[in-house]
Amino acid sequence: QLSLTQQELDMIRKDTNFTPEQVERLHRRFRKIDADQSGTITKDELMELPELAMNPLLDRFIDIFDVDSNKNIDFVEFVTALSVFSEEANREEKLKFAFR
């Protein structure tokens, strides 16, 4: 999918701390990481990123982002997890995420 629908944008905006512009930017980045354009990011695709390729915590990263435990990260999982790291995220959100 090349762009998000208004409904998808509204849902993500409601559930995250990102502006619509930030969501669009994250969606473009997600599509670049999703090399096979399957709509999900796999461990192999993440290992193509130099900053993650040698990271010993990559499996843990996937476990935390992959809410439905299917070993793939879809865009909603991706943007929801990243939202916790935004400046607008409150302390409680960050603590919940840290202890998943």
CSV table of C-alpha atoms in Angstrom, one decimal:
chain,number,residue,atom,x,y,z
A,1,GLN,CA,0.0,0.0,0.0
A,2,LEU,CA,1.5,3.3,-1.1
A,3,SER,CA,-0.2,5.6,1.3
A,4,LEU,CA,-2.4,5.5,4.3
A,5,THR,CA,-6.1,6.2,4.1
A,6,GLN,CA,-7.6,9.0,6.1
A,7,GLN,CA,-9.3,6.4,8.4
A,8,GLU,CA,-5.9,4.6,9.0
A,9,LEU,CA,-4.2,7.9,9.7
A,10,ASP,CA,-7.0,9.0,12.1
A,11,MET,CA,-6.8,5.6,14.0
A,12,ILE,CA,-3.0,5.7,14.3
A,13,ARG,CA,-3.1,9.4,15.3
A,14,LYS,CA,-5.6,8.6,18.0
A,15,ASP,CA,-3.6,5.7,19.4
A,16,THR,CA,-0.1,7.3,19.2
A,17,ASN,CA,1.7,10.5,20.0
A,18,PHE,CA,2.5,11.3,16.3
A,19,THR,CA,1.1,14.0,14.1
A,20,PRO,CA,-0.3,13.0,10.7
A,21,GLU,CA,2.9,14.3,9.0
A,22,GLN,CA,5.0,12.2,11.3
A,23,VAL,CA,2.9,9.1,10.6
A,24,GLU,CA,3.3,9.6,6.9
A,25,ARG,CA,7.0,9.9,7.3
A,26,LEU,CA,7.2,6.8,9.4
A,27,HIS,CA,5.1,5.0,6.8
A,28,ARG,CA,7.5,5.9,4.1
A,29,ARG,CA,10.4,4.6,6.2
A,30,PHE,CA,8.5,1.4,7.0
A,31,ARG,CA,8.0,0.8,3.3
A,32,LYS,CA,11.7,1.2,2.6
A,33,ILE,CA,12.5,-1.4,5.3
A,34,ASP,CA,9.9,-3.7,4.0
A,35,ALA,CA,12.0,-4.9,1.1
A,36,ASP,CA,9.6,-7.5,-0.3
A,37,GLN,CA,6.6,-5.0,0.1
A,38,SER,CA,4.6,-7.7,2.0
A,39,GLY,CA,3.2,-5.1,4.4
A,40,THR,CA,5.3,-6.5,7.3
A,41,ILE,CA,8.9,-6.3,8.4
A,42,THR,CA,10.7,-9.5,9.1
A,43,LYS,CA,13.9,-10.2,11.1
A,44,ASP,CA,15.8,-10.7,7.8
A,45,GLU,CA,14.7,-7.2,6.6
A,46,LEU,CA,15.7,-5.6,9.9
A,47,MET,CA,19.1,-7.3,9.6
A,48,GLU,CA,19.6,-5.4,6.3
A,49,LEU,CA,19.8,-2.2,8.4
A,50,PRO,CA,23.5,-1.6,9.4
A,51,GLU,CA,22.5,-0.2,12.7
A,52,LEU,CA,20.6,-3.4,13.6
A,53,ALA,CA,22.5,-6.1,11.8
A,54,MET,CA,25.0,-6.8,14.6
A,55,ASN,CA,22.7,-5.9,17.4
A,56,PRO,CA,22.4,-8.7,20.0
A,57,LEU,CA,19.1,-7.4,21.1
A,58,LEU,CA,17.4,-7.7,17.7
A,59,ASP,CA,15.3,-10.7,18.7
A,60,ARG,CA,14.1,-8.8,21.8
A,61,PHE,CA,13.3,-5.8,19.7
A,62,ILE,CA,11.1,-7.9,17.4
A,63,ASP,CA,9.4,-9.6,20.4
A,64,ILE,CA,8.5,-6.2,21.9
A,65,PHE,CA,7.3,-4.6,18.7
A,66,ASP,CA,5.5,-7.8,17.4
A,67,VAL,CA,2.3,-7.6,19.6
A,68,ASP,CA,0.5,-10.5,17.8
A,69,SER,CA,3.6,-12.7,18.1
A,70,ASN,CA,3.6,-13.7,14.4
A,71,LYS,CA,7.4,-12.9,14.0
A,72,ASN,CA,6.5,-10.0,11.7
A,73,ILE,CA,6.0,-6.3,12.5
A,74,ASP,CA,3.2,-4.6,10.7
A,75,PHE,CA,2.9,-0.9,10.3
A,76,VAL,CA,0.5,-0.4,13.2
A,77,GLU,CA,2.8,-2.4,15.5
A,78,PHE,CA,5.8,-0.4,14.2
A,79,VAL,CA,4.3,3.0,14.7
A,80,THR,CA,2.6,2.2,18.1
A,81,ALA,CA,5.9,0.9,19.5
A,82,LEU,CA,7.9,3.9,18.2
A,83,SER,CA,5.3,6.2,19.7
A,84,VAL,CA,6.5,5.2,23.2
A,85,PHE,CA,9.8,6.8,22.4
A,86,SER,CA,8.4,10.2,21.3
A,87,GLU,CA,8.7,13.3,23.4
A,88,GLU,CA,4.9,13.4,23.9
A,89,ALA,CA,4.8,9.9,25.5
A,90,ASN,CA,4.1,10.0,29.2
A,91,ARG,CA,6.2,8.3,31.8
A,92,GLU,CA,3.6,5.6,32.4
A,93,GLU,CA,3.6,4.6,28.7
A,94,LYS,CA,7.4,4.4,28.7
A,95,LEU,CA,7.5,2.2,31.9
A,96,LYS,CA,4.8,-0.2,30.6
A,97,PHE,CA,6.8,-0.6,27.4
A,98,ALA,CA,10.1,-1.1,29.2
A,99,PHE,CA,8.8,-3.9,31.2
A,100,ARG,CA,6.9,-5.9,28.5
